[in-house]
N, CA and C atoms as an extended XYZ file, in Angstrom:
516
Properties=species:S:1:pos:R:3:atomname:S:1:resname:S:1:resid:I:1 pbc="F F F"
N         0.829       -1.042        0.042 N   MET     1
C        -0.247        0.149        0.013 CA  MET     1
C         0.911        1.427       -0.096 C   MET     1
N         0.748        2.043       -1.340 N   ARG     2
C         1.644        3.450       -0.640 CA  ARG     2
C         0.694        4.738       -0.430 C   ARG     2
N         1.286        5.046        0.609 N   ILE     3
C         0.440        6.348        1.310 CA  ILE     3
C         0.802        7.888        0.203 C   ILE     3
N         0.048        8.550       -0.445 N   ASP     4
C         0.247        9.789       -0.431 CA  ASP     4
C         0.613       10.652        0.268 C   ASP     4
N         1.807       10.668       -0.153 N   PHE     5
C         2.328       12.270        0.980 CA  PHE     5
C         2.043       13.106        0.980 C   PHE     5
N         1.495       14.022       -0.265 N   ASN     6
C         0.318       15.461       -0.173 CA  ASN     6
C        -0.740       15.196        0.615 C   ASN     6
N        -1.635       14.171        0.752 N   HIS     7
C        -2.873       13.725        1.599 CA  HIS     7
C        -2.785       13.654        3.157 C   HIS     7
N        -1.008       13.143        3.455 N   LEU     8
C        -1.136       13.489        4.697 CA  LEU     8
C        -0.389       14.899        5.064 C   LEU     8
N         0.005       15.813        4.564 N   TYR     9
C         0.611       16.757        4.874 CA  TYR     9
C        -1.007       17.195        5.180 C   TYR     9
N        -1.921       17.389        3.992 N   GLU    10
C        -3.305       18.247        4.337 CA  GLU    10
C        -3.477       17.873        5.860 C   GLU    10
N        -3.809       16.098        5.869 N   ASP    11
C        -4.675       15.852        7.371 CA  ASP    11
C        -3.597       16.236        8.237 C   ASP    11
N        -2.691       16.518        8.411 N   TYR    12
C        -1.722       16.892        9.786 CA  TYR    12
C        -0.500       17.635        9.492 C   TYR    12
N        -1.118       18.503        8.247 N   ASN    13
C        -0.059       19.870        9.019 CA  ASN    13
C        -0.971       20.817       10.362 C   ASN    13
N        -1.928       21.262       10.605 N   LYS    14
C        -2.677       21.575       11.872 CA  LYS    14
C        -2.233       21.337       13.283 C   LYS    14
N        -2.352       19.964       13.128 N   LEU    15
C        -2.055       18.972       14.035 CA  LEU    15
C        -0.852       18.983       14.638 C   LEU    15
N         0.058       18.914       13.533 N   VAL    16
C         1.570       19.397       14.231 CA  VAL    16
C         2.221       20.387       14.834 C   VAL    16
N         1.770       21.603       13.605 N   PHE    17
C         1.686       22.799       14.093 CA  PHE    17
C         1.225       22.970       15.915 C   PHE    17
N         0.050       22.475       16.117 N   GLN    18
C        -0.254       23.024       16.894 CA  GLN    18
C         0.183       21.939       18.415 C   GLN    18
N         1.076       20.739       17.848 N   ILE    19
C         2.104       20.505       18.982 CA  ILE    19
C         3.030       21.027       19.338 C   ILE    19
N         3.892       21.581       17.926 N   ALA    20
C         4.980       22.498       17.858 CA  ALA    20
C         4.668       23.521       18.907 C   ALA    20
N         3.681       23.910       18.425 N   PHE    21
C         3.360       25.516       19.202 CA  PHE    21
C         3.144       25.063       21.336 C   PHE    21
N         2.213       24.371       21.451 N   ARG    22
C         2.764       24.321       22.490 CA  ARG    22
C         3.141       23.738       23.202 C   ARG    22
N         4.393       23.476       22.648 N   ILE    23
C         6.188       23.136       23.299 CA  ILE    23
C         6.996       24.044       23.032 C   ILE    23
N         6.883       25.163       21.748 N   THR    24
C         7.537       26.322       21.652 CA  THR    24
C         7.140       27.006       22.553 C   THR    24
N         5.949       27.554       21.779 N   LYS    25
C         4.942       28.883       22.515 CA  LYS    25
C         5.436       30.388       21.218 C   LYS    25
N         6.120       29.419       19.935 N   ASN    26
C         6.910       30.588       19.246 CA  ASN    26
C         5.940       30.256       17.984 C   ASN    26
N         5.370       30.880       17.124 N   LYS    27
C         4.481       30.486       15.946 CA  LYS    27
C         5.819       30.115       14.774 C   LYS    27
N         6.612       31.443       14.806 N   THR    28
C         7.504       31.121       13.782 CA  THR    28
C         8.274       29.942       13.638 C   THR    28
N         9.028       29.974       15.192 N   VAL    29
C         9.493       28.532       15.458 CA  VAL    29
C         9.108       27.478       14.814 C   VAL    29
N         7.149       26.947       14.909 N   SER    30
C         6.517       25.890       15.381 CA  SER    30
C         6.714       25.938       13.947 C   SER    30
N         5.962       26.610       12.943 N   GLU    31
C         6.195       26.700       11.581 CA  GLU    31
C         7.433       26.126       11.271 C   GLU    31
N         8.982       26.892       11.643 N   ASP    32
C         9.727       25.458       11.124 CA  ASP    32
C         9.835       24.020       11.568 C   ASP    32
N         9.264       23.701       12.992 N   ILE    33
C         9.465       22.035       13.288 CA  ILE    33
C         8.538       21.815       12.421 C   ILE    33
N         7.226       22.122       11.685 N   VAL    34
C         6.202       21.758       10.891 CA  VAL    34
C         6.885       21.357        9.239 C   VAL    34
N         7.848       22.141        9.002 N   GLN    35
C         8.702       21.727        8.057 CA  GLN    35
C         9.123       20.776        7.964 C   GLN    35
N        10.270       20.672        9.314 N   GLU    36
C        10.729       19.853        9.859 CA  GLU    36
C        10.739       18.190       10.464 C   GLU    36
N         9.704       18.528       10.450 N   THR    37
C         8.630       17.163       11.141 CA  THR    37
C         8.244       16.435       10.008 C   THR    37
N         7.607       17.357        8.721 N   PHE    38
C         7.083       16.842        7.507 CA  PHE    38
C         8.517       16.145        6.728 C   PHE    38
N         9.565       17.309        6.625 N   LEU    39
C        10.492       16.379        5.755 CA  LEU    39
C        11.343       15.187        6.664 C   LEU    39
N        11.658       15.028        7.634 N   LYS    40
C        11.818       13.387        8.166 CA  LYS    40
C        11.027       12.723        8.420 C   LYS    40
N         9.331       13.238        7.888 N   ALA    41
C         8.539       11.760        8.160 CA  ALA    41
C         8.266       11.808        6.394 C   ALA    41
N         9.212       12.064        5.565 N   TYR    42
C         8.952       12.236        3.637 CA  TYR    42
C        10.492       10.849        3.803 C   TYR    42
N        11.100       11.232        5.036 N   LYS    43
C        12.145       10.215        4.539 CA  LYS    43
C        12.551        9.122        5.273 C   LYS    43
N        11.230        8.495        5.862 N   LYS    44
C        10.345        7.636        6.643 CA  LYS    44
C         9.383        7.035        6.156 C   LYS    44
N         8.866        7.993        5.332 N   LEU    45
C         7.514        7.607        5.223 CA  LEU    45
C         7.273        5.809        4.565 C   LEU    45
N         8.448        4.934        4.047 N   ASP    46
C         8.598        3.820        4.142 CA  ASP    46
C         8.538        2.740        5.323 C   ASP    46
N         8.684        3.462        6.594 N   THR    47
C         8.356        2.715        8.098 CA  THR    47
C         6.991        2.522        8.199 C   THR    47
N         6.432        3.301        7.987 N   LEU    48
C         4.512        3.803        8.195 CA  LEU    48
C         3.717        2.917        7.673 C   LEU    48
N         3.680        1.659        7.901 N   SER    49
C         3.072        0.628        7.285 CA  SER    49
C         1.266        1.138        7.022 C   SER    49
N         0.709        1.512        7.881 N   GLU    50
C        -0.493        2.231        8.118 CA  GLU    50
C        -1.238        3.038        8.459 C   GLU    50
N        -1.793        3.471        7.169 N   GLN    51
C        -2.156        4.833        7.245 CA  GLN    51
C        -2.903        5.670        8.166 C   GLN    51
N        -3.750        4.587        8.673 N   GLU    52
C        -4.383        4.987       10.376 CA  GLU    52
C        -3.695        5.360       11.582 C   GLU    52
N        -2.109        5.033       11.342 N   LYS    53
C        -1.222        5.435       12.544 CA  LYS    53
C        -0.490        6.345       12.221 C   LYS    53
N        -0.651        6.855       10.845 N   ALA    54
C        -0.183        8.497       10.442 CA  ALA    54
C        -0.090        9.786       11.458 C   ALA    54
N        -1.246        9.482       11.896 N   GLY    55
C        -1.105       10.883       13.103 CA  GLY    55
C        -0.243       10.638       14.528 C   GLY    55
N        -0.529        9.800       15.324 N   SER    56
C         0.650        9.173       16.316 CA  SER    56
C         1.557        9.431       15.759 C   SER    56
N         2.407        8.904       14.514 N   TRP    57
C         3.295        8.551       14.152 CA  TRP    57
C         4.287       10.179       13.649 C   TRP    57
N         3.347       10.423       13.261 N   LEU    58
C         4.102       12.219       13.068 CA  LEU    58
C         3.578       13.220       14.332 C   LEU    58
N         2.829       12.751       15.484 N   SER    59
C         2.849       13.099       16.475 CA  SER    59
C         3.650       13.262       17.486 C   SER    59
N         4.343       11.304       17.249 N   ALA    60
C         5.723       11.805       17.924 CA  ALA    60
C         7.009       12.204       17.462 C   ALA    60
N         6.938       12.231       15.931 N   ILE    61
C         8.276       13.143       15.210 CA  ILE    61
C         8.181       14.848       15.991 C   ILE    61
N         6.960       15.423       15.774 N   ALA    62
C         6.524       16.386       16.103 CA  ALA    62
C         7.104       16.846       17.611 C   ALA    62
N         6.769       15.998       18.097 N   THR    63
C         7.290       16.607       19.675 CA  THR    63
C         8.489       16.216       19.646 C   THR    63
N         9.208       15.257       19.389 N   ARG    64
C        10.482       14.953       19.261 CA  ARG    64
C        11.548       16.237       18.742 C   ARG    64
N        11.127       16.368       17.641 N   THR    65
C        11.843       17.044       16.522 CA  THR    65
C        11.569       18.765       17.616 C   THR    65
N        10.763       19.268       17.902 N   SER    66
C        10.017       20.384       19.604 CA  SER    66
C        11.302       20.036       20.146 C   SER    66
N        11.618       18.834       21.018 N   ILE    67
C        12.241       18.706       22.130 CA  ILE    67
C        14.045       19.145       21.496 C   ILE    67
N        13.653       18.477       20.420 N   ASP    68
C        15.030       18.605       19.902 CA  ASP    68
C        15.205       20.139       19.384 C   ASP    68
N        14.833       20.761       19.143 N   PHE    69
C        14.523       22.209       18.461 CA  PHE    69
C        14.877       22.967       20.011 C   PHE    69
N        14.100       22.466       21.224 N   LEU    70
C        14.726       23.291       22.594 CA  LEU    70
C        15.529       22.692       22.922 C   LEU    70
N        16.176       21.654       22.881 N   ARG    71
C        17.484       21.608       23.496 CA  ARG    71
C        18.379       22.290       22.466 C   ARG    71
N        18.996       22.606       21.779 N   LYS    72
C        19.870       23.384       21.123 CA  LYS    72
C        19.327       24.861       21.647 C   LYS    72
N        18.033       25.020       21.703 N   GLU    73
C        18.139       26.458       22.144 CA  GLU    73
C        18.896       26.380       24.037 C   GLU    73
N        18.854       25.712       24.416 N   ILE    74
C        18.867       25.599       26.003 CA  ILE    74
C        20.733       25.698       26.271 C   ILE    74
N        21.077       24.547       24.883 N   ARG    75
C        22.223       24.089       25.353 CA  ARG    75
C        23.204       25.944       24.410 C   ARG    75
N        22.962       26.885       23.926 N   ALA    76
C        23.175       27.857       23.332 CA  ALA    76
C        23.611       28.837       24.338 C   ALA    76
N        21.943       28.716       25.254 N   ARG    77
C        22.196       29.484       26.006 CA  ARG    77
C        23.029       29.172       27.869 C   ARG    77
N        23.146       28.235       27.568 N   GLU    78
C        23.876       27.494       28.808 CA  GLU    78
C        24.972       28.335       28.856 C   GLU    78
N        26.073       28.446       27.746 N   VAL    79
C        27.216       29.000       27.320 CA  VAL    79
C        27.278       30.413       27.993 C   VAL    79
N        26.268       31.107       27.771 N   LEU    80
C        25.984       32.532       27.852 CA  LEU    80
C        25.617       32.426       29.174 C   LEU    80
N        24.966       31.698       30.125 N   LEU    81
C        24.459       31.715       31.678 CA  LEU    81
C        24.910       30.545       32.547 C   LEU    81
N        25.502       29.700       32.245 N   ASP    82
C        26.626       28.627       33.247 CA  ASP    82
C        26.770       29.011       34.494 C   ASP    82
N        25.484       28.581       35.603 N   PRO    83
C        25.441       27.986       36.018 CA  PRO    83
C        23.683       27.136       35.723 C   PRO    83
N        23.214       28.539       34.796 N   PHE    84
C        21.533       28.774       34.668 CA  PHE    84
C        21.153       28.667       33.275 C   PHE    84
N        20.322       28.239       33.086 N   THR    85
C        19.726       28.152       31.738 CA  THR    85
C        18.522       28.915       31.438 C   THR    85
N        17.857       29.509       30.320 N   ILE    86
C        16.601       29.995       30.251 CA  ILE    86
C        15.390       29.203       29.892 C   ILE    86
N        14.299       29.140       30.988 N   GLU    87
C        13.068       28.326       30.210 CA  GLU    87
C        12.458       28.760       29.385 C   GLU    87
N        11.492       28.323       28.551 N   LEU    88
C        10.578       28.735       27.207 CA  LEU    88
C        10.203       30.407       28.189 C   LEU    88
N         9.540       30.006       29.256 N   ASN    89
C         9.130       31.262       29.346 CA  ASN    89
C         9.354       32.379       30.431 C   ASN    89
N        11.014       32.381       30.402 N   GLY    90
C        11.150       33.173       30.986 CA  GLY    90
C        12.373       33.425       32.457 C   GLY    90
N        11.461       32.224       33.278 N   SER    91
C        12.149       32.025       34.190 CA  SER    91
C        13.586       30.902       34.073 C   SER    91
N        13.837       31.116       35.625 N   ILE    92
C        15.427       30.716       35.572 CA  ILE    92
C        15.062       28.968       35.760 C   ILE    92
N        15.711       27.836       34.696 N   VAL    93
C        16.154       26.974       35.594 CA  VAL    93
C        17.196       26.294       35.845 C   VAL    93
N        17.269       25.662       37.285 N   PRO    94
C        19.220       24.854       37.501 CA  PRO    94
C        19.639       24.295       35.932 C   PRO    94
N        20.697       24.720       35.940 N   ALA    95
C        21.222       23.965       34.332 CA  ALA    95
C        21.149       22.111       34.559 C   ALA    95
N        21.227       21.772       35.769 N   GLY    96
C        20.998       20.241       35.566 CA  GLY    96
C        19.524       19.365       35.379 C   GLY    96
N        18.418       20.238       34.960 N   GLU    97
C        17.378       20.093       35.174 CA  GLU    97
C        17.348       19.754       32.969 C   GLU    97
N        16.809       18.402       33.192 N   SER    98
C        17.025       18.131       32.011 CA  SER    98
C        15.769       18.737       31.029 C   SER    98
N        16.307       18.876       29.944 N   VAL    99
C        14.728       19.824       28.821 CA  VAL    99
C        13.630       18.471       28.801 C   VAL    99
N        13.386       17.803       28.686 N   GLN   100
C        12.518       16.903       29.188 CA  GLN   100
C        11.683       17.187       30.311 C   GLN   100
N        11.989       17.279       31.551 N   GLU   101
C        11.345       17.731       32.690 CA  GLU   101
C        10.810       19.703       32.686 C   GLU   101
N        11.724       19.834       31.779 N   SER   102
C        11.099       21.109       31.165 CA  SER   102
C        10.129       21.897       30.678 C   SER   102
N         9.864       21.003       29.477 N   VAL   103
C         9.037       20.634       28.708 CA  VAL   103
C         7.710       20.436       29.641 C   VAL   103
N         8.169       19.056       30.823 N   ASP   104
C         7.072       18.599       31.506 CA  ASP   104
C         6.209       19.381       32.257 C   ASP   104
N         7.079       20.257       32.796 N   ILE   105
C         6.078       21.881       33.932 CA  ILE   105
C         6.123       22.755       33.083 C   ILE   105
N         6.221       22.823       31.853 N   MET   106
C         5.929       23.590       30.970 CA  MET   106
C         4.297       23.500       30.516 C   MET   106
N         4.569       21.920       30.039 N   LEU   107
C         2.683       21.462       29.535 CA  LEU   107
C         2.064       21.512       31.201 C   LEU   107
N         2.036       21.237       31.623 N   LEU   108
C         1.484       21.186       33.612 CA  LEU   108
C         1.502       22.839       33.973 C   LEU   108
N         2.254       23.532       33.238 N   LYS   109
C         1.830       24.933       33.853 CA  LYS   109
C         0.655       25.335       32.980 C   LYS   109
N         0.334       25.149       31.551 N   GLN   110
C        -0.298       24.789       30.234 CA  GLN   110
C        -1.529       24.031       30.772 C   GLN   110
N        -1.807       23.039       31.739 N   ASP   111
C        -2.463       22.051       32.103 CA  ASP   111
C        -3.295       22.987       33.110 C   ASP   111
N        -2.483       23.413       33.866 N   ILE   112
C        -3.490       24.303       34.888 CA  ILE   112
C        -3.942       26.007       34.762 C   ILE   112
N        -3.370       26.345       33.669 N   GLU   113
C        -3.901       27.565       33.376 CA  GLU   113
C        -5.668       27.272       32.513 C   GLU   113
N        -5.321       26.354       32.537 N   THR   114
C        -6.043       25.622       31.373 CA  THR   114
C        -7.993       25.460       32.412 C   THR   114
N        -7.188       24.543       33.421 N   HIS   115
C        -8.339       24.523       34.132 CA  HIS   115
C        -8.570       25.741       35.771 C   HIS   115
N        -8.203       26.479       35.169 N   ILE   116
C        -8.066       27.916       36.101 CA  ILE   116
C        -9.440       28.789       35.409 C   ILE   116
N        -9.083       28.837       33.798 N   LYS   117
C        -9.961       29.682       33.138 CA  LYS   117
C       -11.333       28.655       33.170 C   LYS   117
N       -11.403       27.605       33.792 N   GLN   118
C       -12.475       26.738       33.601 CA  GLN   118
C       -13.615       27.608       35.249 C   GLN   118
N       -12.630       28.089       36.176 N   LEU   119
C       -13.348       28.762       37.660 CA  LEU   119
C       -14.349       29.635       36.937 C   LEU   119
N       -15.455       29.895       37.203 N   PRO   120
C       -15.942       31.118       37.583 CA  PRO   120
C       -14.959       32.349       37.820 C   PRO   120
N       -15.424       33.365       36.776 N   VAL   121
C       -14.848       35.172       37.017 CA  VAL   121
C       -14.324       34.994       38.246 C   VAL   121
N       -15.349       34.838       39.398 N   ALA   122
C       -15.388       35.928       40.713 CA  ALA   122
C       -14.462       34.721       41.141 C   ALA   122
N       -13.810       33.144       41.250 N   GLN   123
C       -13.435       32.472       41.649 CA  GLN   123
C       -12.144       32.844       41.258 C   GLN   123
N       -11.658       32.850       39.588 N   GLN   124
C       -10.669       32.903       38.866 CA  GLN   124
C        -9.539       34.758       39.964 C   GLN   124
N       -10.651       35.449       39.958 N   GLU   125
C        -9.720       36.454       40.872 CA  GLU   125
C        -9.786       36.389       41.825 C   GLU   125
N       -10.103       35.856       42.526 N   VAL   126
C       -10.022       35.742       43.730 CA  VAL   126
C        -8.707       34.453       44.158 C   VAL   126
N        -8.073       33.565       43.360 N   PHE   127
C        -7.227       32.103       43.262 CA  PHE   127
C        -6.414       32.823       42.472 C   PHE   127
N        -6.518       33.676       41.554 N   MET   128
C        -5.403       34.543       41.121 CA  MET   128
C        -4.481       35.359       42.045 C   MET   128
N        -5.166       35.547       42.265 N   LEU   129
C        -4.166       37.082       43.525 CA  LEU   129
C        -3.720       36.590       44.520 C   LEU   129
N        -4.038       35.316       44.875 N   ARG   130
C        -3.274       34.808       46.393 CA  ARG   130
C        -2.313       34.202       45.133 C   ARG   130
N        -2.825       32.711       44.903 N   ILE   131
C        -2.110       32.032       44.463 CA  ILE   131
C        -0.608       33.047       43.366 C   ILE   131
N        -0.729       34.080       42.654 N   GLN   132
C        -0.131       34.741       41.536 CA  GLN   132
C         0.529       35.620       42.679 C   GLN   132
N        -0.325       36.656       42.998 N   TYR   133
C         0.596       37.495       43.457 CA  TYR   133
C         0.770       37.405       44.948 C   TYR   133
N         0.263       36.678       45.873 N   GLY   134
C         0.569       35.859       47.328 CA  GLY   134
C        -0.024       37.409       48.657 C   GLY   134
N        -1.356       37.323       47.930 N   MET   135
C        -1.969       38.294       48.102 CA  MET   135
C        -2.717       37.584       49.220 C   MET   135
N        -3.141       38.071       50.782 N   ASN   136
C        -3.499       37.666       51.872 CA  ASN   136
C        -5.387       37.776       51.652 C   ASN   136
N        -6.276       37.455       52.617 N   GLU   137
C        -7.803       37.452       52.493 CA  GLU   137
C        -7.895       39.196       52.312 C   GLU   137
N        -7.076       39.216       53.445 N   GLU   138
C        -7.896       41.201       53.736 CA  GLU   138
C        -7.154       42.112       52.410 C   GLU   138
N        -5.764       41.564       52.133 N   GLU   139
C        -5.646       42.137       50.681 CA  GLU   139
C        -6.679       42.399       49.862 C   GLU   139
N        -6.960       40.730       49.704 N   ILE   140
C        -7.600       40.902       48.003 CA  ILE   140
C        -9.215       41.535       48.782 C   ILE   140
N        -9.772       41.334       49.862 N   ALA   141
C       -10.965       42.067       49.990 CA  ALA   141
C       -10.873       43.348       50.010 C   ALA   141
N       -10.002       44.343       50.211 N   LYS   142
C        -9.873       45.611       50.160 CA  LYS   142
C       -10.238       45.586       48.359 C   LYS   142
N        -9.337       45.298       48.087 N   LYS   143
C        -8.846       45.245       46.158 CA  LYS   143
C        -9.970       44.776       46.181 C   LYS   143
N       -10.557       44.133       45.966 N   LEU   144
C       -11.891       44.197       45.413 CA  LEU   144
C       -13.360       44.620       45.760 C   LEU   144
N       -13.295       45.127       47.099 N   ASP   145
C       -13.935       45.260       47.749 CA  ASP   145
C       -15.237       44.282       48.020 C   ASP   145
N       -14.525       43.310       48.967 N   LEU   146
C       -15.824       42.513       49.389 CA  LEU   146
C       -15.412       42.272       51.030 C   LEU   146
N       -16.135       40.878       51.554 N   LYS   147
C       -16.418       40.500       52.753 CA  LYS   147
C       -15.058       39.583       52.579 C   LYS   147
N       -13.619       39.957       53.918 N   LYS   148
C       -13.514       38.556       54.020 CA  LYS   148
C       -13.961       37.356       53.518 C   LYS   148
N       -14.901       36.668       54.425 N   SER   149
C       -15.374       35.603       54.380 CA  SER   149
C       -16.055       35.225       53.082 C   SER   149
N       -15.993       36.579       52.209 N   THR   150
C       -16.552       35.994       50.750 CA  THR   150
C       -15.385       35.707       50.168 C   THR   150
N       -13.853       36.170       50.423 N   VAL   151
C       -12.643       35.844       49.625 CA  VAL   151
C       -12.561       34.338       50.302 C   VAL   151
N       -12.437       34.118       51.867 N   LYS   152
C       -11.967       32.757       51.687 CA  LYS   152
C       -13.181       31.361       51.003 C   LYS   152
N       -14.543       32.193       51.290 N   THR   153
C       -15.702       31.348       50.696 CA  THR   153
C       -15.131       30.594       48.984 C   THR   153
N       -14.710       32.063       48.240 N   ARG   154
C       -14.360       31.540       46.830 CA  ARG   154
C       -12.865       31.244       46.801 C   ARG   154
N       -12.222       31.426       47.733 N   PHE   155
C       -10.542       30.254       47.552 CA  PHE   155
C       -11.038       29.015       47.536 C   PHE   155
N       -11.682       29.019       48.626 N   PHE   156
C       -12.121       27.360       48.885 CA  PHE   156
C       -13.021       27.221       47.723 C   PHE   156
N       -13.986       27.426       47.430 N   ARG   157
C       -14.178       26.850       46.334 CA  ARG   157
C       -13.532       26.409       45.052 C   ARG   157
N       -12.847       27.444       44.898 N   ALA   158
C       -11.945       27.578       43.727 CA  ALA   158
C       -10.997       26.331       43.830 C   ALA   158
N       -10.381       26.072       44.372 N   ARG   159
C        -9.918       25.355       44.916 CA  ARG   159
C       -10.488       23.844       45.066 C   ARG   159
N       -11.369       23.575       45.568 N   LYS   160
C       -12.118       22.938       46.110 CA  LYS   160
C       -12.486       22.063       44.151 C   LYS   160
N       -13.013       23.104       43.367 N   LYS   161
C       -13.388       23.069       41.769 CA  LYS   161
C       -12.097       22.256       41.383 C   LYS   161
N       -10.601       23.083       41.535 N   LEU   162
C        -9.790       22.033       40.873 CA  LEU   162
C        -9.008       21.098       41.427 C   LEU   162
N        -9.731       20.743       42.382 N   LYS   163
C        -8.786       19.494       42.875 CA  LYS   163
C        -9.757       18.667       42.045 C   LYS   163
N       -11.199       18.850       41.918 N   HIS   164
C       -12.081       17.662       41.056 CA  HIS   164
C       -11.799       17.611       40.031 C   HIS   164
N       -11.305       19.058       39.317 N   LEU   165
C       -11.062       18.916       37.640 CA  LEU   165
C       -10.200       17.684       37.883 C   LEU   165
N        -9.054       17.811       38.694 N   TYR   166
C        -7.731       16.856       38.453 CA  TYR   166
C        -7.800       15.828       38.625 C   TYR   166
N        -8.571       14.930       39.893 N   THR   167
C        -9.394       13.630       40.511 CA  THR   167
C       -10.078       13.214       38.702 C   THR   167
N       -10.822       14.008       38.508 N   LEU   168
C       -11.252       13.397       37.061 CA  LEU   168
C       -10.147       12.985       35.862 C   LEU   168
N        -9.370       13.897       35.933 N   LYS   169
C        -8.138       14.079       34.711 CA  LYS   169
C        -7.668       13.056       34.469 C   LYS   169
N        -6.914       13.193       35.727 N   TYR   170
C        -6.592       11.819       36.116 CA  TYR   170
C        -6.522       10.200       36.787 C   TYR   170
N        -8.114       10.305       36.855 N   SER   171
C        -8.563        9.169       37.533 CA  SER   171
C        -9.181        8.090       36.002 C   SER   171
N        -9.295        9.551       35.155 N   ALA   172
C       -10.045        8.706       34.056 CA  ALA   172
C        -8.630        7.640       33.341 C   ALA   172
């Protein structure tokens, strides 16, 4: 069975771009990774035996290509910043931490942000002020013009809902 590369590209280029963008957070770099992924896929097309497995096959190539790109970028920065390197979002990560760990942490952060966005806006406000900005209940109450008990309740409910969302996700 011969696999048509043009159809493969048409069917999966958006998926490959999404994977690359999720990992690199850079549109231009992601476009380059799409090209590199499909170049690698074209060279190894004979190893793909079933068209139904093309999506997962390309996803694996795109993920590895994206991680390889990040490794190269981090190595280039290590020379300038040793013993620290810059993580994708600009924070500093110890040089001993692997790229895979950095990517895993970044993906976890994205996952957390996605779950936080599922909270009601009132709970999001309180949660972000408490967690991201380190404000206490009194400071949040003053800033949002709420009672301290309301702030506590919203924070409690936000934490409870996030815990429930994660329980659902990881128990499935």
